[in-house]
Amino acid sequence: MILKMEHIYKDYIQGKMIVPVLKDINLEVEEGEYVAIMGPSGSGKSTLMNIIGCLDKPTKGTFFLDGQKVLEQKENQVAEVRLRSIGFVFQNFQLLPKLTALDNVALPLIYAGVKKKERRKRAKLALERVGLGDRLDFVPNQLSGGQKQRVAIARAMVNNPKILLADEPTGALDSKSSHQVMELFAELNREGVTVIMITHDAHVAECAKRIVDIFDGEISERTRKGETA
């Protein structure tokens, strides 16, 4: 079990009001799964993604990530778990505009303490893995949207995380680029990477092997492909 959430709640305070966002979330993800968490705007899916990615903490509940009880750890320990276990892919790429594709991909390795020569080697291999071995020295404004997202995926995977966490990964892409990115996710999953994708798009969600719906802060599990209700 790579991820386990038990009775997760998340509330926000607005003035004197308590606003519940997540309500009794129970979720398990096995290593090697490909899961889509699908819901409309305001459903709580981004809040759930932030908790899965150790970017936010729940109000209450229990959360295990890669065998670690996250909520009992100190901030520096949580940061280490996040660095080691999770690669992030965002809708708007979040590439640094003045850095080349190679240097953008190498960034997580700086935080991991990898030496420069090894960083460049691993970043180059990661870009080749996503089909951009000929774009190493291009800066983001020289790349198409689909190419930017593939750079972002290479950056997410360069540290060999166990989970690829993708937030609306095709939201800023045209249909052709979206298809290429989803093919890349499927390939990475076949190689053993656990993929958790947050999306509002039913067509994108259907690319996953398992779909979890979230609505009004509550989740429901769909029947898996090949199973009967």
C-alpha atoms as a printed R data frame, in Angstrom:
    type eleno elety resid chain resno       x      y       z
1   ATOM     1    CA   MET     A     1   0.000  0.000   0.000
2   ATOM     2    CA   ILE     A     2   1.627  3.224  -1.193
3   ATOM     3    CA   LEU     A     3  -1.081  5.545   0.164
4   ATOM     4    CA   LYS     A     4  -3.793  5.179   2.784
5   ATOM     5    CA   MET     A     5  -6.167  7.836   4.094
6   ATOM     6    CA   GLU     A     6  -8.512  7.153   6.988
7   ATOM     7    CA   HIS     A     7 -11.332  9.505   8.025
8   ATOM     8    CA   ILE     A     8  -9.710 12.613   6.562
9   ATOM     9    CA   TYR     A     9 -11.493 15.907   7.161
10  ATOM    10    CA   LYS     A    10 -10.448 19.382   6.069
11  ATOM    11    CA   ASP     A    11 -12.105 22.570   7.299
12  ATOM    12    CA   TYR     A    12 -11.317 26.180   6.527
13  ATOM    13    CA   ILE     A    13 -12.122 29.162   8.718
14  ATOM    14    CA   GLN     A    14 -13.861 32.104   7.054
15  ATOM    15    CA   GLY     A    15 -14.465 34.827   9.627
16  ATOM    16    CA   LYS     A    16 -16.434 33.112  12.368
17  ATOM    17    CA   MET     A    17 -17.614 30.320  10.095
18  ATOM    18    CA   ILE     A    18 -16.153 26.830   9.742
19  ATOM    19    CA   VAL     A    19 -16.367 25.689   6.120
20  ATOM    20    CA   PRO     A    20 -16.021 21.922   5.632
21  ATOM    21    CA   VAL     A    21 -14.185 21.033   2.417
22  ATOM    22    CA   LEU     A    22 -13.341 17.325   2.831
23  ATOM    23    CA   LYS     A    23 -15.683 15.035   4.735
24  ATOM    24    CA   ASP     A    24 -14.602 11.619   5.997
25  ATOM    25    CA   ILE     A    25 -12.304 10.692   3.098
26  ATOM    26    CA   ASN     A    26 -11.173  7.056   3.081
27  ATOM    27    CA   LEU     A    27  -8.851  6.177   0.212
28  ATOM    28    CA   GLU     A    28  -6.294  3.467  -0.477
29  ATOM    29    CA   VAL     A    29  -3.928  3.308  -3.446
30  ATOM    30    CA   GLU     A    30  -1.747  0.289  -4.135
31  ATOM    31    CA   GLU     A    31   1.732  0.666  -5.576
32  ATOM    32    CA   GLY     A    32   1.561  0.561  -9.383
33  ATOM    33    CA   GLU     A    33  -2.065  1.728  -9.664
34  ATOM    34    CA   TYR     A    34  -3.323  4.382 -12.085
35  ATOM    35    CA   VAL     A    35  -6.085  6.347 -10.352
36  ATOM    36    CA   ALA     A    36  -8.095  9.341 -11.521
37  ATOM    37    CA   ILE     A    37  -9.807 11.516  -8.919
38  ATOM    38    CA   MET     A    38 -12.556 13.305 -10.815
39  ATOM    39    CA   GLY     A    39 -14.831 16.120  -9.746
40  ATOM    40    CA   PRO     A    40 -16.145 19.543 -10.755
41  ATOM    41    CA   SER     A    41 -14.752 22.875  -9.613
42  ATOM    42    CA   GLY     A    42 -15.350 23.344  -5.903
43  ATOM    43    CA   SER     A    43 -15.686 19.622  -5.203
44  ATOM    44    CA   GLY     A    44 -12.610 19.486  -2.958
45  ATOM    45    CA   LYS     A    45 -10.329 17.688  -5.396
46  ATOM    46    CA   SER     A    46  -7.557 20.312  -5.263
47  ATOM    47    CA   THR     A    47  -7.613 20.260  -1.465
48  ATOM    48    CA   LEU     A    48  -7.389 16.477  -1.557
49  ATOM    49    CA   MET     A    49  -4.475 16.687  -4.008
50  ATOM    50    CA   ASN     A    50  -2.634 19.101  -1.711
51  ATOM    51    CA   ILE     A    51  -3.003 16.710   1.219
52  ATOM    52    CA   ILE     A    52  -1.900 13.699  -0.853
53  ATOM    53    CA   GLY     A    53   1.105 15.739  -1.999
54  ATOM    54    CA   CYS     A    54   1.983 16.781   1.575
55  ATOM    55    CA   LEU     A    55   1.460 20.430   0.635
56  ATOM    56    CA   ASP     A    56  -1.323 20.815   3.193
57  ATOM    57    CA   LYS     A    57  -2.501 19.025   6.323
58  ATOM    58    CA   PRO     A    58  -5.998 17.761   7.103
59  ATOM    59    CA   THR     A    59  -7.960 19.056  10.057
60  ATOM    60    CA   LYS     A    60  -8.156 15.498  11.353
61  ATOM    61    CA   GLY     A    61  -7.668 11.927  10.204
62  ATOM    62    CA   THR     A    62  -4.819  9.506   9.519
63  ATOM    63    CA   PHE     A    63  -2.591  9.560   6.437
64  ATOM    64    CA   PHE     A    64   0.048  6.995   5.498
65  ATOM    65    CA   LEU     A    65   2.357  7.682   2.554
66  ATOM    66    CA   ASP     A    66   4.947  5.108   1.523
67  ATOM    67    CA   GLY     A    67   4.710  3.512   4.960
68  ATOM    68    CA   GLN     A    68   5.148  6.789   6.853
69  ATOM    69    CA   LYS     A    69   2.478  8.250   9.152
70  ATOM    70    CA   VAL     A    70   2.759 11.709   7.673
71  ATOM    71    CA   LEU     A    71   0.843 13.746  10.237
72  ATOM    72    CA   GLU     A    72   3.102 12.662  13.091
73  ATOM    73    CA   GLN     A    73   6.273 13.844  11.357
74  ATOM    74    CA   LYS     A    74   8.105 17.151  11.603
75  ATOM    75    CA   GLU     A    75   8.108 19.587   8.686
76  ATOM    76    CA   ASN     A    76  11.601 18.635   7.511
77  ATOM    77    CA   GLN     A    77  10.668 14.945   7.624
78  ATOM    78    CA   VAL     A    78   7.510 15.594   5.601
79  ATOM    79    CA   ALA     A    79   9.575 17.545   3.062
80  ATOM    80    CA   GLU     A    80  11.918 14.574   2.745
81  ATOM    81    CA   VAL     A    81   9.023 12.155   2.197
82  ATOM    82    CA   ARG     A    82   7.577 14.509  -0.415
83  ATOM    83    CA   LEU     A    83  10.914 14.863  -2.221
84  ATOM    84    CA   ARG     A    84  11.558 11.132  -2.221
85  ATOM    85    CA   SER     A    85   8.076  9.793  -2.884
86  ATOM    86    CA   ILE     A    86   6.153 12.262  -5.075
87  ATOM    87    CA   GLY     A    87   6.667 13.884  -8.451
88  ATOM    88    CA   PHE     A    88   4.298 16.765  -9.268
89  ATOM    89    CA   VAL     A    89   2.822 17.701 -12.655
90  ATOM    90    CA   PHE     A    90   0.721 20.882 -12.780
91  ATOM    91    CA   GLN     A    91  -1.765 22.262 -15.312
92  ATOM    92    CA   ASN     A    92   0.334 25.354 -16.026
93  ATOM    93    CA   PHE     A    93   3.670 23.497 -16.094
94  ATOM    94    CA   GLN     A    94   5.403 25.765 -13.529
95  ATOM    95    CA   LEU     A    95   8.675 25.836 -15.441
96  ATOM    96    CA   LEU     A    96  11.185 28.577 -14.684
97  ATOM    97    CA   PRO     A    97  11.177 30.775 -17.821
98  ATOM    98    CA   LYS     A    98  14.888 31.638 -17.924
99  ATOM    99    CA   LEU     A    99  16.123 28.064 -17.431
100 ATOM   100    CA   THR     A   100  16.618 25.534 -20.211
101 ATOM   101    CA   ALA     A   101  14.603 22.330 -20.309
102 ATOM   102    CA   LEU     A   102  17.644 20.492 -18.944
103 ATOM   103    CA   ASP     A   103  18.059 22.876 -16.018
104 ATOM   104    CA   ASN     A   104  14.331 22.857 -15.221
105 ATOM   105    CA   VAL     A   105  14.351 19.067 -15.056
106 ATOM   106    CA   ALA     A   106  17.487 19.043 -12.898
107 ATOM   107    CA   LEU     A   107  15.977 21.316 -10.209
108 ATOM   108    CA   PRO     A   108  14.629 18.577  -7.879
109 ATOM   109    CA   LEU     A   109  18.051 16.938  -7.890
110 ATOM   110    CA   ILE     A   110  19.597 20.098  -6.451
111 ATOM   111    CA   TYR     A   111  17.290 19.795  -3.441
112 ATOM   112    CA   ALA     A   112  18.153 16.107  -3.233
113 ATOM   113    CA   GLY     A   113  21.858 16.967  -2.967
114 ATOM   114    CA   VAL     A   114  22.908 15.342  -6.262
115 ATOM   115    CA   LYS     A   115  26.170 16.642  -7.739
116 ATOM   116    CA   LYS     A   116  26.071 18.742 -10.918
117 ATOM   117    CA   LYS     A   117  27.515 16.189 -13.338
118 ATOM   118    CA   GLU     A   118  25.102 13.501 -12.155
119 ATOM   119    CA   ARG     A   119  22.199 15.989 -12.194
120 ATOM   120    CA   ARG     A   120  22.789 16.824 -15.848
121 ATOM   121    CA   LYS     A   121  23.144 13.166 -16.774
122 ATOM   122    CA   ARG     A   122  19.902 12.186 -15.072
123 ATOM   123    CA   ALA     A   123  18.027 15.209 -16.418
124 ATOM   124    CA   LYS     A   124  19.163 14.384 -19.963
125 ATOM   125    CA   LEU     A   125  17.983 10.780 -19.581
126 ATOM   126    CA   ALA     A   126  14.632 11.975 -18.224
127 ATOM   127    CA   LEU     A   127  14.121 14.302 -21.203
128 ATOM   128    CA   GLU     A   128  15.057 11.536 -23.610
129 ATOM   129    CA   ARG     A   129  12.534  9.307 -21.853
130 ATOM   130    CA   VAL     A   130   9.723 11.762 -22.714
131 ATOM   131    CA   GLY     A   131  10.918 12.255 -26.294
132 ATOM   132    CA   LEU     A   132  12.682 15.608 -25.846
133 ATOM   133    CA   GLY     A   133  16.322 14.616 -26.159
134 ATOM   134    CA   ASP     A   134  16.656 17.203 -28.943
135 ATOM   135    CA   ARG     A   135  15.270 20.060 -26.814
136 ATOM   136    CA   LEU     A   136  17.736 20.085 -23.919
137 ATOM   137    CA   ASP     A   137  18.862 23.699 -24.386
138 ATOM   138    CA   PHE     A   138  15.461 25.182 -25.256
139 ATOM   139    CA   VAL     A   139  13.858 27.590 -22.780
140 ATOM   140    CA   PRO     A   140  10.107 27.292 -22.150
141 ATOM   141    CA   ASN     A   141   8.993 30.012 -24.586
142 ATOM   142    CA   GLN     A   142  10.682 28.035 -27.381
143 ATOM   143    CA   LEU     A   143   8.516 24.987 -26.631
144 ATOM   144    CA   SER     A   144   4.914 24.111 -27.458
145 ATOM   145    CA   GLY     A   145   2.395 23.492 -24.691
146 ATOM   146    CA   GLY     A   146   2.699 19.742 -25.078
147 ATOM   147    CA   GLN     A   147   6.485 19.942 -24.977
148 ATOM   148    CA   LYS     A   148   6.352 22.084 -21.830
149 ATOM   149    CA   GLN     A   149   4.176 19.489 -20.131
150 ATOM   150    CA   ARG     A   150   6.563 16.719 -21.148
151 ATOM   151    CA   VAL     A   151   9.428 18.746 -19.620
152 ATOM   152    CA   ALA     A   152   7.314 19.021 -16.466
153 ATOM   153    CA   ILE     A   153   6.749 15.245 -16.479
154 ATOM   154    CA   ALA     A   154  10.479 14.646 -16.925
155 ATOM   155    CA   ARG     A   155  11.125 16.954 -13.957
156 ATOM   156    CA   ALA     A   156   8.539 15.066 -11.902
157 ATOM   157    CA   MET     A   157  10.159 11.718 -12.699
158 ATOM   158    CA   VAL     A   158  13.871 12.648 -12.508
159 ATOM   159    CA   ASN     A   159  14.119 11.740  -8.824
160 ATOM   160    CA   ASN     A   160  12.457  8.353  -9.443
161 ATOM   161    CA   PRO     A   161   9.480  9.001  -7.157
162 ATOM   162    CA   LYS     A   162   6.991  6.241  -6.399
163 ATOM   163    CA   ILE     A   163   3.974  8.443  -7.137
164 ATOM   164    CA   LEU     A   164   3.334 10.768 -10.066
165 ATOM   165    CA   LEU     A   165   0.715 13.277  -8.864
166 ATOM   166    CA   ALA     A   166  -0.831 15.198 -11.752
167 ATOM   167    CA   ASP     A   167  -3.196 18.151 -11.326
168 ATOM   168    CA   GLU     A   168  -5.322 18.746 -14.461
169 ATOM   169    CA   PRO     A   169  -2.311 17.762 -16.614
170 ATOM   170    CA   THR     A   170  -4.098 18.366 -19.934
171 ATOM   171    CA   GLY     A   171  -5.999 21.509 -18.921
172 ATOM   172    CA   ALA     A   172  -3.766 23.876 -20.911
173 ATOM   173    CA   LEU     A   173  -3.210 21.577 -23.918
174 ATOM   174    CA   ASP     A   174  -4.853 21.019 -27.295
175 ATOM   175    CA   SER     A   175  -6.370 17.618 -28.066
176 ATOM   176    CA   LYS     A   176  -3.304 16.226 -29.856
177 ATOM   177    CA   SER     A   177  -0.928 17.222 -27.061
178 ATOM   178    CA   SER     A   178  -3.401 15.932 -24.469
179 ATOM   179    CA   HIS     A   179  -3.409 12.546 -26.146
180 ATOM   180    CA   GLN     A   180   0.397 12.437 -26.210
181 ATOM   181    CA   VAL     A   181   0.614 13.322 -22.510
182 ATOM   182    CA   MET     A   182  -1.948 10.679 -21.560
183 ATOM   183    CA   GLU     A   183  -0.037  8.103 -23.597
184 ATOM   184    CA   LEU     A   184   3.084  9.050 -21.655
185 ATOM   185    CA   PHE     A   185   1.297  8.594 -18.328
186 ATOM   186    CA   ALA     A   186   0.092  5.161 -19.440
187 ATOM   187    CA   GLU     A   187   3.639  4.200 -20.455
188 ATOM   188    CA   LEU     A   188   5.074  5.344 -17.114
189 ATOM   189    CA   ASN     A   189   2.371  3.379 -15.297
190 ATOM   190    CA   ARG     A   190   3.228  0.257 -17.305
191 ATOM   191    CA   GLU     A   191   6.809  0.741 -16.100
192 ATOM   192    CA   GLY     A   192   5.559  0.571 -12.507
193 ATOM   193    CA   VAL     A   193   4.990  4.219 -11.579
194 ATOM   194    CA   THR     A   194   1.901  4.868  -9.440
195 ATOM   195    CA   VAL     A   195  -0.124  7.612 -11.143
196 ATOM   196    CA   ILE     A   196  -2.714  9.702  -9.285
197 ATOM   197    CA   MET     A   197  -4.406 12.213 -11.554
198 ATOM   198    CA   ILE     A   198  -6.772 15.013 -10.526
199 ATOM   199    CA   THR     A   199  -9.179 16.042 -13.285
200 ATOM   200    CA   HIS     A   200 -12.621 17.409 -14.070
201 ATOM   201    CA   ASP     A   201 -12.536 15.867 -17.573
202 ATOM   202    CA   ALA     A   202 -14.361 12.538 -17.962
203 ATOM   203    CA   HIS     A   203 -12.436 11.669 -21.145
204 ATOM   204    CA   VAL     A   204  -9.112 12.161 -19.370
205 ATOM   205    CA   ALA     A   205 -10.313 10.205 -16.326
206 ATOM   206    CA   GLU     A   206 -11.236  7.261 -18.546
207 ATOM   207    CA   CYS     A   207  -7.540  6.819 -19.367
208 ATOM   208    CA   ALA     A   208  -6.977  5.664 -15.775
209 ATOM   209    CA   LYS     A   209  -7.565  2.105 -14.597
210 ATOM   210    CA   ARG     A   210  -9.614  3.275 -11.622
211 ATOM   211    CA   ILE     A   211 -11.812  6.331 -11.116
212 ATOM   212    CA   VAL     A   212 -12.700  7.895  -7.777
213 ATOM   213    CA   ASP     A   213 -15.397 10.579  -7.913
214 ATOM   214    CA   ILE     A   214 -15.386 13.508  -5.518
215 ATOM   215    CA   PHE     A   215 -18.376 15.777  -5.039
216 ATOM   216    CA   ASP     A   216 -19.087 18.226  -2.232
217 ATOM   217    CA   GLY     A   217 -16.070 16.939  -0.296
218 ATOM   218    CA   GLU     A   218 -17.078 13.279  -0.345
219 ATOM   219    CA   ILE     A   219 -15.697 10.500  -2.506
220 ATOM   220    CA   SER     A   220 -17.310  7.472  -4.113
221 ATOM   221    CA   GLU     A   221 -15.635  4.597  -5.896
222 ATOM   222    CA   ARG     A   222 -16.662  3.480  -9.355
223 ATOM   223    CA   THR     A   223 -16.794 -0.148 -10.370
224 ATOM   224    CA   ARG     A   224 -13.378 -1.053 -11.735
225 ATOM   225    CA   LYS     A   225 -13.044 -2.152 -15.326
226 ATOM   226    CA   GLY     A   226 -13.751 -5.828 -15.669
227 ATOM   227    CA   GLU     A   227 -15.728 -6.008 -12.416
228 ATOM   228    CA   THR     A   228 -19.451 -6.198 -11.879
229 ATOM   229    CA   ALA     A   229 -21.347 -3.936  -9.554
